Tab-separated table of N, CA and C in Angstrom:
chain	number	residue	atom	x	y	z
A	1	GLY	N	15.479	150.217	90.435
A	1	GLY	CA	16.531	150.772	90.163
A	1	GLY	C	16.572	149.313	89.135
A	2	GLN	N	18.127	149.398	89.503
A	2	GLN	CA	18.781	147.509	89.039
A	2	GLN	C	18.481	146.463	89.888
A	3	ALA	N	18.333	145.569	89.196
A	3	ALA	CA	17.734	144.525	90.385
A	3	ALA	C	19.405	144.058	90.106
A	4	PRO	N	18.952	142.959	91.409
A	4	PRO	CA	21.407	142.695	92.033
A	4	PRO	C	21.279	141.745	90.712
A	5	ALA	N	22.946	141.733	90.549
A	5	ALA	CA	23.062	140.803	90.012
A	5	ALA	C	23.267	139.362	90.175
A	6	ALA	N	23.255	139.298	91.552
A	6	ALA	CA	23.537	137.584	91.827
A	6	ALA	C	21.411	137.069	91.751
A	7	ALA	N	20.727	137.549	91.217
A	7	ALA	CA	19.424	137.002	90.891
A	7	ALA	C	19.116	136.710	89.465
A	8	THR	N	19.803	138.220	88.545
A	8	THR	CA	19.001	137.275	87.372
A	8	THR	C	20.652	138.357	86.771
A	9	ALA	N	20.719	137.124	85.296
A	9	ALA	CA	21.935	137.139	84.760
A	9	ALA	C	21.535	137.144	82.942
A	10	ALA	N	22.369	138.085	82.091
A	10	ALA	CA	22.136	137.872	80.737
A	10	ALA	C	23.646	138.095	79.859
A	11	ALA	N	23.515	137.670	79.079
A	11	ALA	CA	24.802	136.868	78.273
A	11	ALA	C	24.367	136.938	77.262
A	12	PRO	N	24.920	138.524	76.449
A	12	PRO	CA	24.217	138.305	74.560
A	12	PRO	C	25.214	137.797	74.216
A	13	GLY	N	24.163	136.458	73.071
A	13	GLY	CA	25.048	136.079	72.744
A	13	GLY	C	25.257	134.284	73.554
A	14	GLY	N	24.952	134.015	74.081
A	14	GLY	CA	25.727	133.113	75.310
A	14	GLY	C	24.317	132.300	76.415
A	15	PRO	N	24.593	131.599	77.221
A	15	PRO	CA	23.182	131.204	77.761
A	15	PRO	C	24.214	132.062	79.170
A	16	ALA	N	22.992	132.342	79.883
A	16	ALA	CA	23.333	133.598	80.962
A	16	ALA	C	24.005	132.468	81.845
A	17	GLU	N	24.954	133.069	83.105
A	17	GLU	CA	25.694	132.740	83.858
A	17	GLU	C	25.849	133.501	84.784
A	18	ILE	N	25.590	132.225	85.847
A	18	ILE	CA	25.144	133.123	87.321
A	18	ILE	C	25.681	131.082	88.621
A	19	VAL	N	26.551	132.023	88.937
A	19	VAL	CA	27.783	131.412	90.044
A	19	VAL	C	26.612	131.567	91.613
A	20	ILE	N	26.730	130.444	92.238
A	20	ILE	CA	26.433	130.098	93.259
A	20	ILE	C	27.208	129.324	94.275
A	21	ALA	N	27.268	130.657	95.364
A	21	ALA	CA	27.918	129.541	95.943
A	21	ALA	C	27.854	128.439	96.781
A	22	VAL	N	28.318	127.723	97.496
A	22	VAL	CA	27.889	126.346	98.238
A	22	VAL	C	28.439	126.266	99.546
A	23	ASP	N	28.391	127.175	100.070
A	23	ASP	CA	28.742	126.934	101.771
A	23	ASP	C	27.940	126.617	103.111
A	24	GLY	N	27.333	125.492	103.330
A	24	GLY	CA	26.688	125.483	104.220
A	24	GLY	C	25.056	125.382	103.880
A	25	GLY	N	25.232	126.165	102.686
A	25	GLY	CA	23.848	126.623	102.215
A	25	GLY	C	23.913	126.396	100.114
A	26	TYR	N	23.695	127.658	100.089
A	26	TYR	CA	23.291	127.943	98.442
A	26	TYR	C	23.251	129.128	98.277
A	27	SER	N	23.970	129.908	97.782
A	27	SER	CA	24.076	131.401	98.076
A	27	SER	C	24.057	132.373	96.607
A	28	PRO	N	23.164	133.021	95.401
A	28	PRO	CA	21.880	132.502	95.820
A	28	PRO	C	20.651	131.631	96.028
A	29	ALA	N	19.975	130.626	96.985
A	29	ALA	CA	18.959	130.566	97.511
A	29	ALA	C	18.043	129.752	96.195
A	30	VAL	N	17.686	131.208	95.148
A	30	VAL	CA	17.222	131.204	94.400
A	30	VAL	C	17.448	131.465	92.964
A	31	VAL	N	17.082	130.977	91.788
A	31	VAL	CA	17.623	131.882	90.670
A	31	VAL	C	16.673	131.795	89.912
A	32	ARG	N	16.576	133.302	88.903
A	32	ARG	CA	15.927	133.677	88.533
A	32	ARG	C	15.819	133.546	86.830
A	33	VAL	N	15.196	133.367	85.962
A	33	VAL	CA	16.157	132.920	84.785
A	33	VAL	C	14.471	132.910	83.566
A	34	LYS	N	14.804	132.883	82.909
A	34	LYS	CA	13.544	132.682	81.786
A	34	LYS	C	13.452	132.007	80.823
A	35	LYS	N	11.990	131.183	81.272
A	35	LYS	CA	11.843	130.185	80.177
A	35	LYS	C	12.015	129.978	78.833
A	36	GLY	N	12.407	128.739	78.198
A	36	GLY	CA	13.322	128.897	77.370
A	36	GLY	C	14.157	129.257	76.873
A	37	GLU	N	15.229	129.826	77.942
A	37	GLU	CA	16.903	130.380	77.958
A	37	GLU	C	17.329	129.805	77.969
A	38	ARG	N	18.390	129.204	77.658
A	38	ARG	CA	19.267	128.507	78.352
A	38	ARG	C	20.344	129.020	79.538
A	39	VAL	N	20.581	128.610	80.562
A	39	VAL	CA	21.160	129.399	81.312
A	39	VAL	C	22.357	128.115	82.149
A	40	ARG	N	23.309	128.402	82.522
A	40	ARG	CA	24.773	128.102	83.194
A	40	ARG	C	24.725	127.848	84.406
A	41	LEU	N	24.435	127.301	85.127
A	41	LEU	CA	24.721	127.905	86.723
A	41	LEU	C	26.015	127.009	86.647
A	42	VAL	N	26.348	127.549	88.076
A	42	VAL	CA	27.873	127.402	87.947
A	42	VAL	C	27.946	127.269	89.501
A	43	PHE	N	28.186	126.452	90.093
A	43	PHE	CA	28.653	125.815	91.774
A	43	PHE	C	29.696	125.988	92.223
A	44	ASP	N	29.902	127.487	93.391
A	44	ASP	CA	31.306	126.973	93.290
A	44	ASP	C	30.697	126.735	94.912
A	45	ARG	N	32.119	125.573	94.929
A	45	ARG	CA	31.795	124.703	96.465
A	45	ARG	C	32.792	124.952	96.871
A	46	LYS	N	33.040	125.415	98.208
A	46	LYS	CA	33.141	126.346	98.849
A	46	LYS	C	33.414	125.154	100.618
A	47	ASP	N	32.371	124.132	100.918
A	47	ASP	CA	32.418	123.480	102.287
A	47	ASP	C	32.855	122.128	101.961
A	48	THR	N	32.521	121.606	103.057
A	48	THR	CA	33.077	119.716	102.947
A	48	THR	C	32.086	119.758	103.302
A	49	ALA	N	31.096	119.881	103.648
A	49	ALA	CA	29.959	118.736	104.283
A	49	ALA	C	29.498	118.213	103.743
A	50	SER	N	29.130	116.408	103.554
A	50	SER	CA	28.936	115.575	102.783
A	50	SER	C	27.868	115.949	102.042
A	51	CYS	N	26.670	116.844	102.941
A	51	CYS	CA	25.603	117.303	101.981
A	51	CYS	C	25.710	117.890	101.504
A	52	SER	N	26.535	118.285	101.068
A	52	SER	CA	26.880	119.358	99.524
A	52	SER	C	27.856	118.522	98.681
A	53	GLU	N	27.778	117.351	98.529
A	53	GLU	CA	28.695	116.789	97.798
A	53	GLU	C	27.939	116.937	96.214
A	54	GLU	N	26.672	116.844	96.473
A	54	GLU	CA	26.314	116.396	95.163
A	54	GLU	C	25.018	117.372	95.564
A	55	ILE	N	24.719	117.913	93.732
A	55	ILE	CA	23.672	118.955	93.380
A	55	ILE	C	22.746	117.722	92.835
A	56	VAL	N	21.042	117.815	92.687
A	56	VAL	CA	19.743	117.802	92.557
A	56	VAL	C	19.261	118.059	92.133
A	57	ILE	N	18.657	118.448	90.816
A	57	ILE	CA	17.379	119.114	90.097
A	57	ILE	C	16.884	118.449	89.717
A	58	PRO	N	15.628	117.764	90.183
A	58	PRO	CA	15.049	116.739	90.008
A	58	PRO	C	13.633	116.963	88.732
A	59	ASP	N	13.484	118.225	88.446
A	59	ASP	CA	12.923	118.782	87.015
A	59	ASP	C	13.338	118.193	85.595
A	60	PHE	N	15.093	118.519	85.978
A	60	PHE	CA	15.341	117.884	84.813
A	60	PHE	C	16.809	116.970	84.463
A	61	GLY	N	16.441	115.965	85.414
A	61	GLY	CA	17.277	115.338	85.983
A	61	GLY	C	18.322	115.010	86.083
A	62	VAL	N	18.855	115.893	86.659
A	62	VAL	CA	20.761	116.023	87.053
A	62	VAL	C	20.484	116.081	88.518
A	63	ARG	N	21.893	115.375	88.419
A	63	ARG	CA	22.407	114.644	89.573
A	63	ARG	C	24.107	114.900	89.442
A	64	GLN	N	24.646	115.939	90.160
A	64	GLN	CA	26.310	115.844	89.623
A	64	GLN	C	26.935	115.392	90.859
A	65	PHE	N	28.463	115.506	91.027
A	65	PHE	CA	29.015	115.399	92.331
A	65	PHE	C	29.552	116.752	91.826
A	66	LEU	N	29.836	117.540	93.137
A	66	LEU	CA	30.086	118.675	93.507
A	66	LEU	C	31.307	118.539	93.955
A	67	PRO	N	32.387	118.846	93.817
A	67	PRO	CA	34.136	118.225	93.896
A	67	PRO	C	34.488	119.683	94.780
A	68	SER	N	34.304	119.832	96.089
A	68	SER	CA	34.845	120.388	97.089
A	68	SER	C	36.135	121.527	96.551
A	69	GLY	N	35.676	122.698	96.328
A	69	GLY	CA	36.713	123.577	96.408
A	69	GLY	C	36.874	124.262	95.014
A	70	GLU	N	35.801	123.636	94.057
A	70	GLU	CA	35.964	123.323	92.379
A	70	GLU	C	34.620	124.078	92.064
A	71	ARG	N	34.406	124.536	90.531
A	71	ARG	CA	33.190	124.656	90.768
A	71	ARG	C	33.036	123.803	89.154
A	72	THR	N	31.759	123.215	89.344
A	72	THR	CA	30.968	122.861	88.213
A	72	THR	C	29.857	122.944	87.895
A	73	THR	N	29.885	123.097	86.589
A	73	THR	CA	28.882	123.822	85.630
A	73	THR	C	27.801	122.818	84.925
A	74	ILE	N	27.052	123.207	85.489
A	74	ILE	CA	25.299	122.396	84.765
A	74	ILE	C	24.824	123.171	84.384
A	75	GLU	N	24.444	122.790	83.122
A	75	GLU	CA	23.699	123.722	81.913
A	75	GLU	C	21.776	123.153	82.072
A	76	ILE	N	21.824	124.122	82.224
A	76	ILE	CA	19.797	124.254	81.835
A	76	ILE	C	19.086	124.635	80.800
A	77	THR	N	18.152	124.296	80.037
A	77	THR	CA	17.555	125.319	79.661
A	77	THR	C	15.279	124.858	80.234
A	78	PRO	N	14.646	126.287	80.766
A	78	PRO	CA	13.579	125.864	81.268
A	78	PRO	C	12.590	125.467	80.196
A	79	ALA	N	11.881	125.155	80.209
A	79	ALA	CA	11.045	124.761	79.261
A	79	ALA	C	9.346	125.233	79.434
A	80	ALA	N	9.421	125.669	80.647
A	80	ALA	CA	8.315	126.273	81.456
A	80	ALA	C	8.323	127.364	82.362
A	81	SER	N	7.485	128.239	82.365
A	81	SER	CA	7.731	129.060	83.866
A	81	SER	C	7.318	128.242	85.038
A	82	GLY	N	8.117	128.313	86.240
A	82	GLY	CA	7.679	127.704	87.645
A	82	GLY	C	8.782	127.835	88.687
A	83	ARG	N	8.790	126.628	88.995
A	83	ARG	CA	10.021	126.301	90.455
A	83	ARG	C	10.527	125.412	90.530
A	84	TYR	N	12.102	125.485	89.616
A	84	TYR	CA	12.627	124.414	90.464
A	84	TYR	C	12.957	123.873	91.003
A	85	PRO	N	13.310	123.540	92.047
A	85	PRO	CA	13.964	123.275	93.181
A	85	PRO	C	15.274	123.103	92.767
A	86	PHE	N	16.138	122.997	93.844
A	86	PHE	CA	17.860	122.489	93.996
A	86	PHE	C	18.069	122.025	95.137
A	87	THR	N	18.513	120.813	95.211
A	87	THR	CA	19.128	120.610	96.293
A	87	THR	C	20.695	120.151	96.757
């Protein structure tokens, strides 16, 4: 059948948008995107733990503060297939 909506996203004419809940961890913790396609990651931070106040995606040079109770959008374009960890 169909892939779960949380794992893959497609938006015609624009970047795929994937909402990631931040609440003691990331949900979903794994995001699948196609190489060369721009993707918009929306981090929806619900918790107040200091360890979740910043998102780091080393492969893209991203270090972004995540205000608690707010949504933070980061756009990336993976140039190659592979795994890009975020913490």
